[in-house]
XYZ file of C-alpha atoms in Angstrom:
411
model
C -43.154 14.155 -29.545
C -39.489 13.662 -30.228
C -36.545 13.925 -27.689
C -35.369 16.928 -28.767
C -38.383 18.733 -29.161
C -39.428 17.723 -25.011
C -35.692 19.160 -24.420
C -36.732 23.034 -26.291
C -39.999 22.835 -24.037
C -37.988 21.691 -21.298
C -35.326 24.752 -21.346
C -37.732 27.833 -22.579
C -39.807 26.496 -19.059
C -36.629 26.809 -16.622
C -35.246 30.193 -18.508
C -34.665 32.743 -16.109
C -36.812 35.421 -16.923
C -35.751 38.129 -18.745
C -32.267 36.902 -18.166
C -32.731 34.332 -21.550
C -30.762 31.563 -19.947
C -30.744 28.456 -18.646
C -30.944 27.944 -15.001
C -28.191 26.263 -13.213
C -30.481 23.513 -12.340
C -27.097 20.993 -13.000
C -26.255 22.084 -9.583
C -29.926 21.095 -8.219
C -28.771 17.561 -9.628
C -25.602 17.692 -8.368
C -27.081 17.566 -5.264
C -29.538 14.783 -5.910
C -26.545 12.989 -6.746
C -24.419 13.653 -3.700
C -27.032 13.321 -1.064
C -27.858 9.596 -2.603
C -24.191 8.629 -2.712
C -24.362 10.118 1.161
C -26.624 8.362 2.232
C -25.601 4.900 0.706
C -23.876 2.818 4.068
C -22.028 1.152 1.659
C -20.227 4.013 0.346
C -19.701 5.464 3.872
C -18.115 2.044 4.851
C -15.880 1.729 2.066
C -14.523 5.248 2.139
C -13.561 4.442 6.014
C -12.114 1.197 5.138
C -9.837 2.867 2.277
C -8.855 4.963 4.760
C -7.932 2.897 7.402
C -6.070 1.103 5.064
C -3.816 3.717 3.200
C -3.287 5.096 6.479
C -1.825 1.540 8.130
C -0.146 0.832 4.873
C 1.826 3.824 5.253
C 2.467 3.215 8.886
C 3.087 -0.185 9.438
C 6.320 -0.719 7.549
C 7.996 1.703 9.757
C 6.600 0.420 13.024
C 7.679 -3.207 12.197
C 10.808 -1.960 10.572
C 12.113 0.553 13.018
C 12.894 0.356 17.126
C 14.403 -0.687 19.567
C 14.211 -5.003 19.953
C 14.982 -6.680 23.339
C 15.822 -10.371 23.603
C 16.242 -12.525 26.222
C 19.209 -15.649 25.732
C 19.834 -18.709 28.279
C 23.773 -18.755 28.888
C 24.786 -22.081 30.424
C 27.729 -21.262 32.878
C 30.561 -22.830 30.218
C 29.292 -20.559 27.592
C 29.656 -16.911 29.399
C 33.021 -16.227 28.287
C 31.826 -16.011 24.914
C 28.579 -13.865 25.001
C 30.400 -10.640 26.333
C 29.124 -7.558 24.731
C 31.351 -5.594 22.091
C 31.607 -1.765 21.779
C 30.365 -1.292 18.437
C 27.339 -3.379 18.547
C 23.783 -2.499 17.003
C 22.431 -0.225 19.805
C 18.586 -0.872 18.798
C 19.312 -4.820 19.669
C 19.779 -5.435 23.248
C 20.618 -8.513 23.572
C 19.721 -9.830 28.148
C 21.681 -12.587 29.036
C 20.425 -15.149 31.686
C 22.292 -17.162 33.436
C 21.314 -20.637 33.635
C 22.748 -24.135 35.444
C 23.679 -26.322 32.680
C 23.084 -27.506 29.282
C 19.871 -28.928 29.436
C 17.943 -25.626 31.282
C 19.220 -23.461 28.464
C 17.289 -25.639 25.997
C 14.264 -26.495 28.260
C 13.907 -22.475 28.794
C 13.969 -22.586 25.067
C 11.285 -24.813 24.559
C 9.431 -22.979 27.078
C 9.298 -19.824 25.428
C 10.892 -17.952 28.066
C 13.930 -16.972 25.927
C 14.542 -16.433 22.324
C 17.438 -18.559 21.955
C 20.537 -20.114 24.155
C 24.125 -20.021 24.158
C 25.722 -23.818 24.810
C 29.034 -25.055 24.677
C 29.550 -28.556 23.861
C 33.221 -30.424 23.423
C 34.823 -27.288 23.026
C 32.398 -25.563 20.389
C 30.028 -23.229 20.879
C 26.319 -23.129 19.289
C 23.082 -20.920 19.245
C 20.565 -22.381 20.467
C 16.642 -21.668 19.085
C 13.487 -23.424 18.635
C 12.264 -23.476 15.155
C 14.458 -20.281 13.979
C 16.540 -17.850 15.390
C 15.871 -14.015 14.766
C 17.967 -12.669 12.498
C 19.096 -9.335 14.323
C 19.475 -11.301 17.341
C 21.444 -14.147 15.406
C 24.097 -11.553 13.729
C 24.698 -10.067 17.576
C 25.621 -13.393 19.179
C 27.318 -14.977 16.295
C 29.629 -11.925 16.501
C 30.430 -12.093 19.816
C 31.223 -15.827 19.668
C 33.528 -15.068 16.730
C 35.319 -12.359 18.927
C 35.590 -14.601 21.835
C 37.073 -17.597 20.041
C 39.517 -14.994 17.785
C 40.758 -13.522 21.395
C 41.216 -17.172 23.072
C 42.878 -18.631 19.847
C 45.610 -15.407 19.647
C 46.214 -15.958 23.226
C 47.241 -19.336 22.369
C 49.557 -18.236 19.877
C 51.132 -15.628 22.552
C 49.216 -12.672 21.934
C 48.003 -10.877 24.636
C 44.001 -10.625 25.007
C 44.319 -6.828 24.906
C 46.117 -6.436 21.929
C 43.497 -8.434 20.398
C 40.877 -7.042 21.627
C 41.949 -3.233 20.568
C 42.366 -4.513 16.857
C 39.059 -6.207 16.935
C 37.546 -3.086 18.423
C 39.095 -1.050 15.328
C 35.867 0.997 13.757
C 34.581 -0.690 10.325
C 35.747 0.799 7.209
C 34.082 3.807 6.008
C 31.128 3.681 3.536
C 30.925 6.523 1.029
C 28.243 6.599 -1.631
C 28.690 7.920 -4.961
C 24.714 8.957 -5.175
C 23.701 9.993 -1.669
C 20.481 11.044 -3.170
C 19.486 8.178 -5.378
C 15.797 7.639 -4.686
C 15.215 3.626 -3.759
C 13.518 2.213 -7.088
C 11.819 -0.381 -4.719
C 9.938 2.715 -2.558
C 8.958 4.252 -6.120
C 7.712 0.947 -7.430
C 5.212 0.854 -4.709
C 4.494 4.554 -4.502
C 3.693 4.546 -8.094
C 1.564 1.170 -7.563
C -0.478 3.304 -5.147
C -1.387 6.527 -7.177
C -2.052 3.778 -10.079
C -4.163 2.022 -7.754
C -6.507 4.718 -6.409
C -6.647 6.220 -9.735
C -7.912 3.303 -10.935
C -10.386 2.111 -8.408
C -11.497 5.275 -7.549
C -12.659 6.158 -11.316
C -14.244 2.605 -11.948
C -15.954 2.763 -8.658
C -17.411 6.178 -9.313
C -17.767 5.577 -13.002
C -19.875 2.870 -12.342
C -22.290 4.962 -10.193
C -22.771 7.638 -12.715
C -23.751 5.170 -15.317
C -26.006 2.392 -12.742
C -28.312 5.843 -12.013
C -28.292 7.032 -15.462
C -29.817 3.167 -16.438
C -31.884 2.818 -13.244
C -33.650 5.973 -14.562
C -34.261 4.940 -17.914
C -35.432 1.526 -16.825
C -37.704 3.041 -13.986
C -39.098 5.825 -16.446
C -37.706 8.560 -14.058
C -35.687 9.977 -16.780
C -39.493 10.868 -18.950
C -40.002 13.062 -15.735
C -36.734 14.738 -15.254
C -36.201 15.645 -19.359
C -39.427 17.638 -19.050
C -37.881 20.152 -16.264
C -34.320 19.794 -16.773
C -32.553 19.827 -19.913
C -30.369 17.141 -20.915
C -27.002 18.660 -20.950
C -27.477 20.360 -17.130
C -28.921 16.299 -16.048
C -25.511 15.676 -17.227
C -23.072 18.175 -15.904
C -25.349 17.546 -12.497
C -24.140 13.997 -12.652
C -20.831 14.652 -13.324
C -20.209 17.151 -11.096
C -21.935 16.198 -8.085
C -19.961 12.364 -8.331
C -16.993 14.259 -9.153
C -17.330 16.203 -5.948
C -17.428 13.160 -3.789
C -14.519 11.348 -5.829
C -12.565 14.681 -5.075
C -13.142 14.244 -1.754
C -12.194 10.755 -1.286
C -8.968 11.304 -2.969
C -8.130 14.399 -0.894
C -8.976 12.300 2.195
C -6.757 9.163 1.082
C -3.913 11.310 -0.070
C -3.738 12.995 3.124
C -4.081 9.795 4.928
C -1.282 8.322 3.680
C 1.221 11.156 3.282
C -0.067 12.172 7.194
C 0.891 8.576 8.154
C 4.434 8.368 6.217
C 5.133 11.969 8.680
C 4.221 10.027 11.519
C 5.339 6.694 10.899
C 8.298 7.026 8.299
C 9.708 10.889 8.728
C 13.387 9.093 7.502
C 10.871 8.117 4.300
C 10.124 11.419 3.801
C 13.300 13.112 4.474
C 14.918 10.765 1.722
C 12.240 11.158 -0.563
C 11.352 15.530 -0.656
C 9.154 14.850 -3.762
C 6.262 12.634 -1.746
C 4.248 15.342 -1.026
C 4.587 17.109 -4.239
C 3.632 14.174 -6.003
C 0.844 14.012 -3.986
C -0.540 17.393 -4.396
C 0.169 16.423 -8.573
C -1.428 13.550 -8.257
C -4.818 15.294 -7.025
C -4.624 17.833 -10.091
C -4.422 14.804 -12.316
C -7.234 12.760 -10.781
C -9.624 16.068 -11.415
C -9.210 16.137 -14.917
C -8.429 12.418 -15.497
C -11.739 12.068 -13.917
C -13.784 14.992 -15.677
C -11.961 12.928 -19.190
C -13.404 9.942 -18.493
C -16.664 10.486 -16.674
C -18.813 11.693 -19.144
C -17.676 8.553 -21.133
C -19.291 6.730 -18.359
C -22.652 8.198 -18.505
C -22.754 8.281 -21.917
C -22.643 4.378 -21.884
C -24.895 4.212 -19.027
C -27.710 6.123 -21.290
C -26.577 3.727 -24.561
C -28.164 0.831 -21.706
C -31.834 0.104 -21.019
C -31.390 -2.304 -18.314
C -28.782 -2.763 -15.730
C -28.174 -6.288 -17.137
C -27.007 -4.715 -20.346
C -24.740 -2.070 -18.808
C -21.755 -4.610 -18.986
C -21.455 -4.604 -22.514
C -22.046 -0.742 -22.686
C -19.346 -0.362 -20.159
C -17.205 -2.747 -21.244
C -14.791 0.180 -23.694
C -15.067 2.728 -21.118
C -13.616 0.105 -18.271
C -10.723 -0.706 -20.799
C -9.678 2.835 -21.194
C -9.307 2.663 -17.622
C -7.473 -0.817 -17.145
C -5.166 -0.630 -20.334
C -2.997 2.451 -19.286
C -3.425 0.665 -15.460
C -1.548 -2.493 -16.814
C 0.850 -0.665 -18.894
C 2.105 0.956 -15.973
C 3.416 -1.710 -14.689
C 6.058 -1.701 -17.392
C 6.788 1.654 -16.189
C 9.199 1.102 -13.121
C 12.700 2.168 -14.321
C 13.021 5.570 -15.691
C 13.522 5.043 -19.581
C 11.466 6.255 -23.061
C 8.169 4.091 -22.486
C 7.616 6.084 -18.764
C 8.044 9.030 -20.443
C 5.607 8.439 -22.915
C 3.313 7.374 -21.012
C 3.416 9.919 -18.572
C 1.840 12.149 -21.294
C -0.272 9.812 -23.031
C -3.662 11.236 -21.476
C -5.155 7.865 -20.201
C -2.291 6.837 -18.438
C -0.615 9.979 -17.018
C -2.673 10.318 -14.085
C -1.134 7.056 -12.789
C 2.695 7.464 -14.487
C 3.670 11.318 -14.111
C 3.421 11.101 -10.399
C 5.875 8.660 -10.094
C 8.099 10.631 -12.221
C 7.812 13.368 -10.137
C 8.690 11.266 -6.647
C 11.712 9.740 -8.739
C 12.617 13.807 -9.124
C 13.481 13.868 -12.758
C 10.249 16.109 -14.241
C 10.903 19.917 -15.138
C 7.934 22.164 -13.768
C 6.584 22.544 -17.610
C 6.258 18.377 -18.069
C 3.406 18.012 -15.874
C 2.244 21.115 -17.049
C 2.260 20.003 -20.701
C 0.939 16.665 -19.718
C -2.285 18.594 -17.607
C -2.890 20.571 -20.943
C -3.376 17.413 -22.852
C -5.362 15.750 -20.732
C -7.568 18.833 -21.160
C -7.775 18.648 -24.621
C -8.182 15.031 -24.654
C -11.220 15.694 -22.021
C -12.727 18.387 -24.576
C -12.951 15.798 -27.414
C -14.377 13.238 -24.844
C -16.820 15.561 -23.534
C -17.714 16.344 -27.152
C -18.616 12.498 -28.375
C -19.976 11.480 -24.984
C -22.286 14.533 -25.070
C -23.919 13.980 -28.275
C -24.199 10.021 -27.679
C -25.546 11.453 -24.158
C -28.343 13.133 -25.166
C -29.542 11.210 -28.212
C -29.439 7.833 -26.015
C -30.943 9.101 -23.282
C -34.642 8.757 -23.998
C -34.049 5.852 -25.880
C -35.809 2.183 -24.592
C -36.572 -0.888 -25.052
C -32.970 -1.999 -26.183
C -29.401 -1.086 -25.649
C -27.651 1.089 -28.078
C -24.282 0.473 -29.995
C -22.147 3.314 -30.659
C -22.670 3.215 -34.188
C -26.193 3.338 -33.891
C -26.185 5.774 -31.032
C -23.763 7.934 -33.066
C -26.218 8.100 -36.417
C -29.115 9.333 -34.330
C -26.636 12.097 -33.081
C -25.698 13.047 -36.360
């Protein structure tokens, strides 16, 4: 008996009756599918770890970046007159001063650890002090002060008083005025862009993967003979589909929400600079849906073309470069110009580029509209091919099938 005639048997026994449809048994399958990937540690574990990870990348850079930092400096008694603090220092570096009794303490407490560095005054000249290296904030703060000092002791040796030096060197810094206020930091987009590209991409190999491993672990275990004689083809794969789709929707809901949760906690001047993060965020979801639905069914129709799961490499193989192409190209997609443009509607890419339009706040509403609609047609045609090569592969064993040859028992 011949695949397609098992599939008629197959969906006159699950018609609903008098109804003369199909059952929804694709959502029976669906949750086959989900419960397996459920109850797989591994898949648990790694969605955590993703997690943890988007989450403390978006955190950490603020925490290390932003605050208040106290240091602690040996002053050796010659050296006080030139650590005095100025009134228009850096109020997040505090700069504690400790008085020590000569030369030789101030470096012995630096060896020790006990300070950060140590002013010294030696024939005349001042230094700083450090072990192997000298923080930089904490470096800028006493090399101005030393500057100020010597400026106000070399004017008073020319007959200017110390206060009349010291008002003009406590004159306010010149006024900085930017012609684009709102410019958005290329270097921020660069890596906000490598992140939707990166999830994108991982997200829809790693679940791509899945959908074709069970469709081949069927086949090789003869599961597949069982399930074509109660379930029809086509539901088996919308089931598949849908119910991996379901958990990749999930996992990208929970990582976007991660990190833009973490950038409000961690990096709210981030956010305030940059209005379109959550936007392209919420974007970037839409676009994983159907970038996904596009490319899935592509995966499961190469998974069927396999009989073993040794041969689902070179099955796999075109599928994984529509996904890693458009994932390199967009790295040639940093400065706004014609090629990010393109590619922010070319339908394999766009999931990864038009977000990063959006955060750089140049996209009219009806761009990632337009782009959306033709990722939906591009999904339709996908759907189409993978389909047919789908169903006519599926009960097919003993060797792995080429798209050629898969194609001409389709047609």
């Amino acid at each position: 008996m011949s695949g397609q005639q098992v599939q008629a048997q197959a969906e006159e026994r699950v018609r609903a009756p008098g109804q003369g449809r199909v059952q929804r048994q694709w959502w029976i399958v669906a949750q086959r599918e989900m419960l397996e990937r459920l109850r797989d540690k591994g898949f648990v574990f790694s969605t955590i770890f993703l997690f943890v990870v988007v989450a403390a990348a978006a955190v950490l850079p603020g925490v290390f970046a932003g605050g208040t930092h106290d240091y602690d400096v040996a002053v050796a008694p010659e050296a006080r007159g030139v650590v005095a603090a100025l009134p228009a220092e850096d109020p997040d570096t505090r700069v504690h001063l400790r008085e020590v009794a000569d030369t030789a303490a101030a470096e012995a407490a630096v060896r020790s650890g006990d300070v950060e560095a140590a002013v010294v005054v030696t024939d005349g000249r001042a230094a700083v002090v450090g072990d192997r290296s000298v923080p930089d904030r904490l470096s800028a703060v006493l090399l101005q002060r030393i500057t100020a000092a010597q400026t106000v002791a070399g004017f008073e040796q020319l007959g200017v008083s110390a206060q009349d030096t010291s008002r003009v060197l406590a004159l306010p810094p010149p006024e900085q005025r930017l012609l684009a206020p709102d410019a958005v930091d290329p270097l921020v987009v660069y890596f906000l862009g490598l992140a939707f590209a990166v999830l994108f991409m991982q997200i829809v190999v790693i679940f791509g993967y899945s959908i074709a491993q069970s469709v081949v672990q069927e086949k090789q275990t003869r599961v597949i003979e069982l399930l074509v004689t109660t379930v029809p083809v086509r539901q088996l794969l919308i089931g598949k589909i849908l119910g991996n789709g379901l958990l990749a929707f999930g996992q990208i809901v929970l990582l976007v929400v991660a990190g833009v949760g973490s950038l409000a906690v961690g990096q709210r001047e981030l956010l305030r600079s940059l209005p379109g993060i959550p936007a392209a965020a919420v974007w970037f979801v839409v676009f994983f849906v159907l970038g996904f639905a596009m490319l899935s069914c592509l995966w499961a129709a190469a998974g069927a073309m396999a009989s073993r799961l040794e041969d689902l490499q070179s099955t796999a193989t075109p599928v994984q470069m529509f996904v890693m192409l458009p994932f390199i190209a967009t790295f040639f997609t940093n400065e706004p110009g014609t090629l990010q443009t393109v590619l922010s509607y070319v339908p394999l890419s766009s999931p990864m580029v038009m977000p990063k339009r959006i955060v750089q706040g140049d996209v009219a509403l009806w761009e990632p509209l337009l782009s959306l609609a033709v990722i939906a047609l591009t999904a339709m045609v996908f759907v189409t091919i993978a389909r047919r090569l789908y169903e006519n592969s599926l009960l097919q064993t003993g060797r792995s099938l080429g798209f050629r040859s898969a194609w001409r028992r389709a047609a």
